[in-house]
PDB file of C-alpha atoms and ligand atoms in Angstrom:
ATOM      1  CA  MET A   1      -0.091   0.104   0.110  1.00 95.00           C
ATOM      2  CA  ILE A   2       1.295   3.489  -1.011  1.00 97.00           C
ATOM      3  CA  VAL A   3       0.194   6.687   0.879  1.00 98.00           C
ATOM      4  CA  THR A   4       1.659   9.726  -1.113  1.00 98.00           C
ATOM      5  CA  ILE A   5       1.936  13.312   0.882  1.00 98.00           C
ATOM      6  CA  ASP A   6       2.877  15.987  -1.449  1.00 97.00           C
ATOM      7  CA  GLY A   7       2.937  20.130  -1.151  1.00 96.00           C
ATOM      8  CA  PRO A   8       5.216  22.944  -1.095  1.00 94.00           C
ATOM      9  CA  ALA A   9       8.309  23.233   1.330  1.00 88.00           C
ATOM     10  CA  GLY A  10       7.366  24.375   5.095  1.00 87.00           C
ATOM     11  CA  THR A  11       4.005  22.498   5.346  1.00 93.00           C
ATOM     12  CA  GLY A  12       5.453  19.773   7.566  1.00 90.00           C
ATOM     13  CA  LYS A  13       5.474  17.125   5.003  1.00 94.00           C
ATOM     14  CA  SER A  14       8.844  15.250   5.619  1.00 93.00           C
ATOM     15  CA  SER A  15       7.716  15.448   9.575  1.00 93.00           C
ATOM     16  CA  VAL A  16       4.371  14.189   9.244  1.00 97.00           C
ATOM     17  CA  ALA A  17       5.352  11.664   6.646  1.00 97.00           C
ATOM     18  CA  ARG A  18       7.953  10.061   8.847  1.00 96.00           C
ATOM     19  CA  MET A  19       5.359   9.886  12.050  1.00 97.00           C
ATOM     20  CA  LEU A  20       2.650   8.419  10.027  1.00 97.00           C
ATOM     21  CA  ALA A  21       4.871   5.710   8.497  1.00 97.00           C
ATOM     22  CA  ASP A  22       6.129   5.017  12.177  1.00 96.00           C
ATOM     23  CA  ARG A  23       2.544   4.662  13.367  1.00 95.00           C
ATOM     24  CA  LEU A  24       1.334   2.569  10.167  1.00 95.00           C
ATOM     25  CA  GLY A  25       4.614   0.600  10.453  1.00 95.00           C
ATOM     26  CA  PHE A  26       5.361   1.458   6.792  1.00 96.00           C
ATOM     27  CA  GLU A  27       8.740   2.709   5.219  1.00 95.00           C
ATOM     28  CA  PHE A  28       9.302   6.213   4.741  1.00 96.00           C
ATOM     29  CA  LEU A  29      10.755   7.798   1.394  1.00 97.00           C
ATOM     30  CA  ASN A  30      11.628  11.595   1.524  1.00 96.00           C
ATOM     31  CA  THR A  31      12.098  12.141  -2.201  1.00 97.00           C
ATOM     32  CA  GLY A  32      13.081  15.989  -1.614  1.00 96.00           C
ATOM     33  CA  ALA A  33      16.317  14.644   0.022  1.00 97.00           C
ATOM     34  CA  MET A  34      17.197  12.723  -3.359  1.00 97.00           C
ATOM     35  CA  TYR A  35      16.856  15.936  -5.540  1.00 97.00           C
ATOM     36  CA  ARG A  36      19.154  17.664  -2.591  1.00 97.00           C
ATOM     37  CA  ALA A  37      21.480  14.932  -2.820  1.00 98.00           C
ATOM     38  CA  VAL A  38      21.986  15.540  -6.703  1.00 98.00           C
ATOM     39  CA  ALA A  39      22.179  19.118  -6.207  1.00 98.00           C
ATOM     40  CA  TYR A  40      24.979  18.619  -3.206  1.00 98.00           C
ATOM     41  CA  ALA A  41      27.015  16.350  -5.632  1.00 98.00           C
ATOM     42  CA  CYS A  42      26.693  18.916  -8.835  1.00 98.00           C
ATOM     43  CA  LEU A  43      27.786  21.749  -6.363  1.00 98.00           C
ATOM     44  CA  GLN A  44      30.740  19.595  -5.208  1.00 96.00           C
ATOM     45  CA  ARG A  45      31.894  18.873  -8.745  1.00 97.00           C
ATOM     46  CA  GLN A  46      31.518  22.540  -9.538  1.00 97.00           C
ATOM     47  CA  LEU A  47      28.922  21.940 -12.390  1.00 97.00           C
ATOM     48  CA  ASP A  48      26.789  24.478 -14.170  1.00 96.00           C
ATOM     49  CA  LEU A  49      23.463  23.715 -12.912  1.00 97.00           C
ATOM     50  CA  ALA A  50      21.899  24.937 -16.062  1.00 95.00           C
ATOM     51  CA  SER A  51      23.884  21.971 -18.018  1.00 96.00           C
ATOM     52  CA  GLU A  52      21.075  19.490 -18.555  1.00 96.00           C
ATOM     53  CA  GLN A  53      23.295  16.552 -19.552  1.00 96.00           C
ATOM     54  CA  ALA A  54      26.032  17.179 -17.212  1.00 97.00           C
ATOM     55  CA  VAL A  55      23.460  17.622 -14.173  1.00 98.00           C
ATOM     56  CA  GLY A  56      21.795  14.432 -15.698  1.00 97.00           C
ATOM     57  CA  ASP A  57      24.482  12.351 -15.978  1.00 97.00           C
ATOM     58  CA  VAL A  58      25.379  12.927 -12.310  1.00 97.00           C
ATOM     59  CA  ALA A  59      21.977  11.764 -11.398  1.00 97.00           C
ATOM     60  CA  HIS A  60      22.432   8.641 -13.186  1.00 96.00           C
ATOM     61  CA  SER A  61      26.035   8.291 -11.668  1.00 96.00           C
ATOM     62  CA  LEU A  62      25.061   8.484  -8.091  1.00 96.00           C
ATOM     63  CA  GLU A  63      24.516   5.623  -5.648  1.00 94.00           C
ATOM     64  CA  ILE A  64      21.804   7.309  -3.381  1.00 94.00           C
ATOM     65  CA  PHE A  65      20.972   5.026  -0.165  1.00 91.00           C
ATOM     66  CA  PHE A  66      18.783   5.468   2.956  1.00 92.00           C
ATOM     67  CA  SER A  67      19.962   3.756   5.971  1.00 89.00           C
ATOM     68  CA  ASN A  68      18.420   4.343   9.311  1.00 86.00           C
ATOM     69  CA  ASN A  69      17.196   7.725   8.589  1.00 86.00           C
ATOM     70  CA  ARG A  70      20.501   8.858   7.129  1.00 94.00           C
ATOM     71  CA  LEU A  71      21.170   9.578   3.413  1.00 95.00           C
ATOM     72  CA  LEU A  72      24.357   8.190   1.886  1.00 96.00           C
ATOM     73  CA  LEU A  73      25.972   9.149  -1.330  1.00 96.00           C
ATOM     74  CA  GLY A  74      28.342   6.092  -1.852  1.00 92.00           C
ATOM     75  CA  ASN A  75      30.069   6.070   1.343  1.00 92.00           C
ATOM     76  CA  GLU A  76      29.647   9.552   2.367  1.00 95.00           C
ATOM     77  CA  ASP A  77      26.771  10.603   4.981  1.00 97.00           C
ATOM     78  CA  VAL A  78      25.248  13.869   3.488  1.00 97.00           C
ATOM     79  CA  THR A  79      22.171  14.011   5.816  1.00 95.00           C
ATOM     80  CA  GLU A  80      23.166  17.333   7.315  1.00 93.00           C
ATOM     81  CA  ALA A  81      25.175  18.867   4.246  1.00 95.00           C
ATOM     82  CA  ILE A  82      22.174  18.740   1.961  1.00 96.00           C
ATOM     83  CA  ARG A  83      20.022  20.912   4.219  1.00 91.00           C
ATOM     84  CA  GLY A  84      22.067  24.227   4.103  1.00 87.00           C
ATOM     85  CA  GLN A  85      20.928  27.112   2.033  1.00 86.00           C
ATOM     86  CA  GLU A  86      22.967  26.462  -1.174  1.00 93.00           C
ATOM     87  CA  VAL A  87      21.933  23.203  -1.627  1.00 96.00           C
ATOM     88  CA  THR A  88      18.254  24.293  -0.866  1.00 91.00           C
ATOM     89  CA  GLN A  89      18.203  26.659  -3.717  1.00 90.00           C
ATOM     90  CA  SER A  90      20.075  24.570  -6.161  1.00 95.00           C
ATOM     91  CA  ALA A  91      17.962  21.629  -5.497  1.00 95.00           C
ATOM     92  CA  SER A  92      14.968  23.383  -7.098  1.00 90.00           C
ATOM     93  CA  ILE A  93      16.875  24.040 -10.187  1.00 93.00           C
ATOM     94  CA  VAL A  94      17.946  20.672 -10.449  1.00 96.00           C
ATOM     95  CA  ALA A  95      14.709  19.478 -10.072  1.00 94.00           C
ATOM     96  CA  ALA A  96      13.239  21.106 -12.947  1.00 93.00           C
ATOM     97  CA  ASN A  97      15.593  19.009 -14.844  1.00 96.00           C
ATOM     98  CA  PRO A  98      13.861  16.320 -17.082  1.00 96.00           C
ATOM     99  CA  VAL A  99      16.991  13.844 -17.183  1.00 97.00           C
ATOM    100  CA  VAL A 100      17.200  13.954 -13.285  1.00 97.00           C
ATOM    101  CA  ARG A 101      13.529  13.576 -12.615  1.00 96.00           C
ATOM    102  CA  LYS A 102      13.112  10.535 -14.833  1.00 97.00           C
ATOM    103  CA  ARG A 103      16.107   8.876 -13.008  1.00 97.00           C
ATOM    104  CA  LEU A 104      14.882   9.733  -9.544  1.00 97.00           C
ATOM    105  CA  VAL A 105      11.407   8.695 -10.271  1.00 98.00           C
ATOM    106  CA  GLU A 106      12.609   5.290 -11.487  1.00 97.00           C
ATOM    107  CA  LEU A 107      14.659   4.759  -7.998  1.00 96.00           C
ATOM    108  CA  GLN A 108      11.435   6.030  -6.296  1.00 97.00           C
ATOM    109  CA  ARG A 109       9.301   3.398  -7.975  1.00 98.00           C
ATOM    110  CA  ILE A 110      11.798   0.835  -7.129  1.00 96.00           C
ATOM    111  CA  VAL A 111      11.718   1.641  -3.442  1.00 95.00           C
ATOM    112  CA  GLY A 112       7.698   1.596  -3.654  1.00 96.00           C
ATOM    113  CA  GLN A 113       7.781  -2.105  -5.077  1.00 96.00           C
ATOM    114  CA  GLY A 114       5.929  -4.570  -3.111  1.00 93.00           C
ATOM    115  CA  THR A 115       6.247  -2.484   0.192  1.00 95.00           C
ATOM    116  CA  ASN A 116       3.913  -0.654   2.418  1.00 96.00           C
ATOM    117  CA  LEU A 117       5.425   2.883   2.079  1.00 97.00           C
ATOM    118  CA  VAL A 118       4.757   6.567   2.960  1.00 98.00           C
ATOM    119  CA  THR A 119       6.490   8.927   0.525  1.00 98.00           C
ATOM    120  CA  GLU A 120       6.414  12.438   0.240  1.00 98.00           C
ATOM    121  CA  GLY A 121       7.607  15.147  -2.297  1.00 97.00           C
ATOM    122  CA  ARG A 122       5.965  17.224  -4.845  1.00 95.00           C
ATOM    123  CA  ASP A 123       4.854  14.491  -7.557  1.00 96.00           C
ATOM    124  CA  GLN A 124       4.333  11.364  -5.514  1.00 98.00           C
ATOM    125  CA  GLY A 125       0.493  11.320  -5.932  1.00 97.00           C
ATOM    126  CA  THR A 126       0.503  12.726  -9.573  1.00 96.00           C
ATOM    127  CA  ILE A 127       3.505  11.149 -11.534  1.00 96.00           C
ATOM    128  CA  VAL A 128       5.252   8.867  -9.452  1.00 98.00           C
ATOM    129  CA  PHE A 129       2.555   6.709  -7.754  1.00 98.00           C
ATOM    130  CA  PRO A 130      -0.662   7.571  -9.545  1.00 97.00           C
ATOM    131  CA  ASN A 131      -2.348   4.646  -8.307  1.00 96.00           C
ATOM    132  CA  ALA A 132      -1.318   5.229  -4.676  1.00 97.00           C
ATOM    133  CA  GLU A 133      -4.589   4.129  -2.167  1.00 95.00           C
ATOM    134  CA  CYS A 134      -4.142   7.247  -0.276  1.00 96.00           C
ATOM    135  CA  LYS A 135      -3.016  10.547  -1.479  1.00 98.00           C
ATOM    136  CA  PHE A 136      -2.719  13.949   0.722  1.00 98.00           C
ATOM    137  CA  PHE A 137      -1.550  17.569  -0.447  1.00 98.00           C
ATOM    138  CA  LEU A 138      -0.378  19.839   2.775  1.00 97.00           C
ATOM    139  CA  THR A 139      -0.671  23.547   2.512  1.00 96.00           C
ATOM    140  CA  ALA A 140       0.101  26.359   4.917  1.00 96.00           C
ATOM    141  CA  SER A 141       0.309  30.234   4.776  1.00 96.00           C
ATOM    142  CA  PRO A 142       3.439  31.509   3.210  1.00 96.00           C
ATOM    143  CA  GLU A 143       4.185  33.171   6.302  1.00 96.00           C
ATOM    144  CA  GLU A 144       3.910  30.266   8.532  1.00 95.00           C
ATOM    145  CA  ARG A 145       5.949  28.091   6.073  1.00 95.00           C
ATOM    146  CA  ALA A 146       8.823  30.721   6.165  1.00 95.00           C
ATOM    147  CA  ARG A 147       8.819  30.929   9.974  1.00 95.00           C
ATOM    148  CA  ARG A 148       9.080  27.034  10.355  1.00 91.00           C
ATOM    149  CA  ARG A 149      11.928  27.254   7.882  1.00 89.00           C
ATOM    150  CA  GLN A 150      13.556  29.845   9.798  1.00 92.00           C
ATOM    151  CA  ARG A 151      13.023  27.851  13.091  1.00 91.00           C
ATOM    152  CA  GLU A 152      14.840  24.927  11.371  1.00 86.00           C
ATOM    153  CA  LEU A 153      17.911  27.282  10.289  1.00 87.00           C
ATOM    154  CA  LEU A 154      18.111  28.622  13.532  1.00 91.00           C
ATOM    155  CA  GLN A 155      18.512  25.211  15.150  1.00 89.00           C
ATOM    156  CA  LYS A 156      21.586  24.860  12.995  1.00 83.00           C
ATOM    157  CA  GLY A 157      23.019  28.132  13.991  1.00 89.00           C
ATOM    158  CA  GLU A 158      21.940  30.012  10.504  1.00 87.00           C
ATOM    159  CA  GLN A 159      20.074  33.316  10.995  1.00 91.00           C
ATOM    160  CA  ILE A 160      18.217  34.653   8.043  1.00 92.00           C
ATOM    161  CA  SER A 161      15.421  37.260   7.998  1.00 96.00           C
ATOM    162  CA  LEU A 162      11.844  36.163   7.645  1.00 96.00           C
ATOM    163  CA  GLU A 163      11.759  38.684   4.645  1.00 96.00           C
ATOM    164  CA  GLU A 164      14.709  36.821   2.776  1.00 95.00           C
ATOM    165  CA  LEU A 165      13.092  33.521   3.423  1.00 94.00           C
ATOM    166  CA  LEU A 166       9.810  34.567   2.137  1.00 95.00           C
ATOM    167  CA  GLU A 167      11.576  35.925  -1.028  1.00 94.00           C
ATOM    168  CA  GLN A 168      13.551  32.760  -1.521  1.00 91.00           C
ATOM    169  CA  GLN A 169      10.619  30.655  -1.045  1.00 92.00           C
ATOM    170  CA  LYS A 170       8.515  32.666  -3.544  1.00 93.00           C
ATOM    171  CA  LEU A 171      11.203  31.842  -5.902  1.00 89.00           C
ATOM    172  CA  ARG A 172      11.484  28.088  -5.167  1.00 87.00           C
ATOM    173  CA  ASP A 173       7.420  27.798  -5.386  1.00 91.00           C
ATOM    174  CA  LEU A 174       7.348  29.531  -8.704  1.00 91.00           C
ATOM    175  CA  ARG A 175       9.876  27.364 -10.084  1.00 86.00           C
ATOM    176  CA  ASP A 176       8.253  24.089  -8.616  1.00 87.00           C
ATOM    177  CA  GLU A 177       4.957  25.133  -9.777  1.00 91.00           C
ATOM    178  CA  THR A 178       5.554  26.183 -13.333  1.00 91.00           C
ATOM    179  CA  ARG A 179       8.187  23.663 -14.447  1.00 86.00           C
ATOM    180  CA  ALA A 180       7.474  21.881 -17.554  1.00 88.00           C
ATOM    181  CA  CYS A 181       8.133  18.556 -16.036  1.00 88.00           C
ATOM    182  CA  SER A 182       5.809  17.317 -13.122  1.00 89.00           C
ATOM    183  CA  PRO A 183       4.849  20.877 -11.648  1.00 90.00           C
ATOM    184  CA  LEU A 184       3.794  20.980  -7.910  1.00 93.00           C
ATOM    185  CA  LYS A 185       0.111  20.454  -7.843  1.00 93.00           C
ATOM    186  CA  PRO A 186      -2.439  18.169  -5.983  1.00 96.00           C
ATOM    187  CA  ALA A 187      -3.458  15.062  -7.698  1.00 96.00           C
ATOM    188  CA  PRO A 188      -7.172  15.274  -8.660  1.00 95.00           C
ATOM    189  CA  ASN A 189      -7.958  12.571  -5.848  1.00 95.00           C
ATOM    190  CA  ALA A 190      -5.772  13.944  -3.285  1.00 97.00           C
ATOM    191  CA  VAL A 191      -6.971  15.295   0.154  1.00 97.00           C
ATOM    192  CA  VAL A 192      -5.891  18.668   0.550  1.00 97.00           C
ATOM    193  CA  ILE A 193      -5.191  19.724   4.274  1.00 97.00           C
ATOM    194  CA  ASP A 194      -4.004  23.301   5.247  1.00 96.00           C
ATOM    195  CA  THR A 195      -1.897  22.752   8.246  1.00 96.00           C
ATOM    196  CA  THR A 196      -1.366  26.610   9.101  1.00 96.00           C
ATOM    197  CA  GLN A 197      -3.304  26.270  12.515  1.00 95.00           C
ATOM    198  CA  MET A 198      -2.238  22.623  13.067  1.00 95.00           C
ATOM    199  CA  THR A 199       0.597  21.054  15.094  1.00 93.00           C
ATOM    200  CA  LEU A 200       2.621  18.328  13.133  1.00 92.00           C
ATOM    201  CA  VAL A 201       1.426  15.853  15.668  1.00 96.00           C
ATOM    202  CA  HIS A 202      -2.325  16.856  15.025  1.00 96.00           C
ATOM    203  CA  VAL A 203      -1.558  16.435  11.252  1.00 97.00           C
ATOM    204  CA  ALA A 204      -0.156  13.113  11.645  1.00 97.00           C
ATOM    205  CA  SER A 205      -3.049  11.836  13.719  1.00 97.00           C
ATOM    206  CA  HIS A 206      -5.691  13.110  11.281  1.00 97.00           C
ATOM    207  CA  LEU A 207      -4.049  11.253   8.476  1.00 97.00           C
ATOM    208  CA  GLU A 208      -3.541   8.246  10.156  1.00 96.00           C
ATOM    209  CA  GLN A 209      -7.461   8.325  10.727  1.00 95.00           C
ATOM    210  CA  LEU A 210      -8.041   9.225   7.052  1.00 96.00           C
ATOM    211  CA  VAL A 211      -5.744   6.077   5.914  1.00 96.00           C
ATOM    212  CA  GLN A 212      -7.701   3.904   8.337  1.00 93.00           C
ATOM    213  CA  GLN A 213     -10.939   5.211   7.287  1.00 91.00           C
ATOM    214  CA  ALA A 214      -9.945   4.777   3.437  1.00 88.00           C
ATOM    215  CA  CYS A 215      -8.381   1.587   3.319  1.00 82.00           C
ATOM    216  CA  PRO A 216      -8.771  -0.608   6.503  1.00 81.00           C
ATOM    217  CA  ALA A 217      -8.304  -3.911   4.571  1.00 74.00           C
ATOM    218  CA  ALA A 218      -5.144  -2.704   2.984  1.00 68.00           C
ATOM    219  CA  LEU A 219      -3.149  -1.937   6.453  1.00 70.00           C
ATOM    220  CA  PRO A 220      -1.103  -4.552   7.703  1.00 64.00           C
ATOM    221  CA  ARG A 221      -2.105  -6.321  10.833  1.00 55.00           C
TER     222      ARG A 221
HETATM  223  O1  LIG B   1      11.199  18.831  -0.018  1.00 78.82           O
HETATM  224  P1  LIG B   1      12.369  19.565  -0.363  1.00 78.82           P
HETATM  225  O2  LIG B   1      12.583  20.941   0.192  1.00 78.82           O
HETATM  226  O3  LIG B   1      13.738  18.838   0.430  1.00 78.82           O
HETATM  227  O4  LIG B   1      12.655  19.467  -2.043  1.00 78.82           O
HETATM  228  C1  LIG B   1      14.039  20.000  -2.405  1.00 78.82           C
HETATM  229  C2  LIG B   1      13.817  20.370  -3.878  1.00 78.82           C
HETATM  230  O5  LIG B   1      13.414  19.193  -4.709  1.00 78.82           O
HETATM  231  C3  LIG B   1      12.534  21.319  -4.087  1.00 78.82           C
HETATM  232  O6  LIG B   1      12.934  22.136  -4.745  1.00 78.82           O
HETATM  233  C4  LIG B   1      11.284  20.530  -4.716  1.00 78.82           C
HETATM  234  C5  LIG B   1      12.200  19.471  -5.416  1.00 78.82           C
HETATM  235  N1  LIG B   1      11.341  18.247  -5.408  1.00 78.82           N
HETATM  236  C6  LIG B   1      10.597  17.764  -6.308  1.00 78.82           C
HETATM  237  O7  LIG B   1      10.750  18.796  -7.324  1.00 78.82           O
HETATM  238  N2  LIG B   1      10.147  16.569  -6.373  1.00 78.82           N
HETATM  239  C7  LIG B   1       9.893  15.823  -5.269  1.00 78.82           C
HETATM  240  N3  LIG B   1       9.393  14.611  -5.452  1.00 78.82           N
HETATM  241  C8  LIG B   1      10.716  16.190  -4.053  1.00 78.82           C
HETATM  242  C9  LIG B   1      11.312  17.304  -4.186  1.00 78.82           C
END
């Protein structure tokens, strides 16, 4: 059984998807981390991110693994390195590259084969798993999303003004929503949930209930 959670950054997708996967006893897939990993590898190689083929070649050559909630690129643990500001901005450029998307979608479908999975990203319900049993699309106001990002960065010692974060967020949203290949949008049969006024635990409980109502027979015993 596949549960998809899509939506823009700062809607609590990753934390909620992880909590939901734990509660249901499902695997968890963070597909944003995969785009970030490709961006990180391109930055390391000082590639021109606009070069579709060179960036696509990197995506094909990388060995990306998740292990115990860590993201490994070959032998290198890049879990923290991919969360910085430069990778965040670069990931949204790399994510518009159709060669990269094709490769990562292939890998995501392999992860989803024959397993119970909660997967989160931008295109999980629309493109990667169109037949998923349960689809969610999380939203939140731009201000609240930027505040959440500011708190996340502060915890890592990075101080950035809300205005700057809002500007960056606007640019990334625009890129994610208007790219030709798999633009960010809810699947027609996704349940849309506004998380602005909700805690992450509250959102996870709500989704758990909806999954149980929608697919009681499909849940593992
Ligand atoms: O969710 P995130 O911020 O870690 O995602 C990083 C970037 O990757 C972001 O610009 C959106 C993009 N992305 C995507 O295009 N498709 C996905 N399935 C996941 C993320």
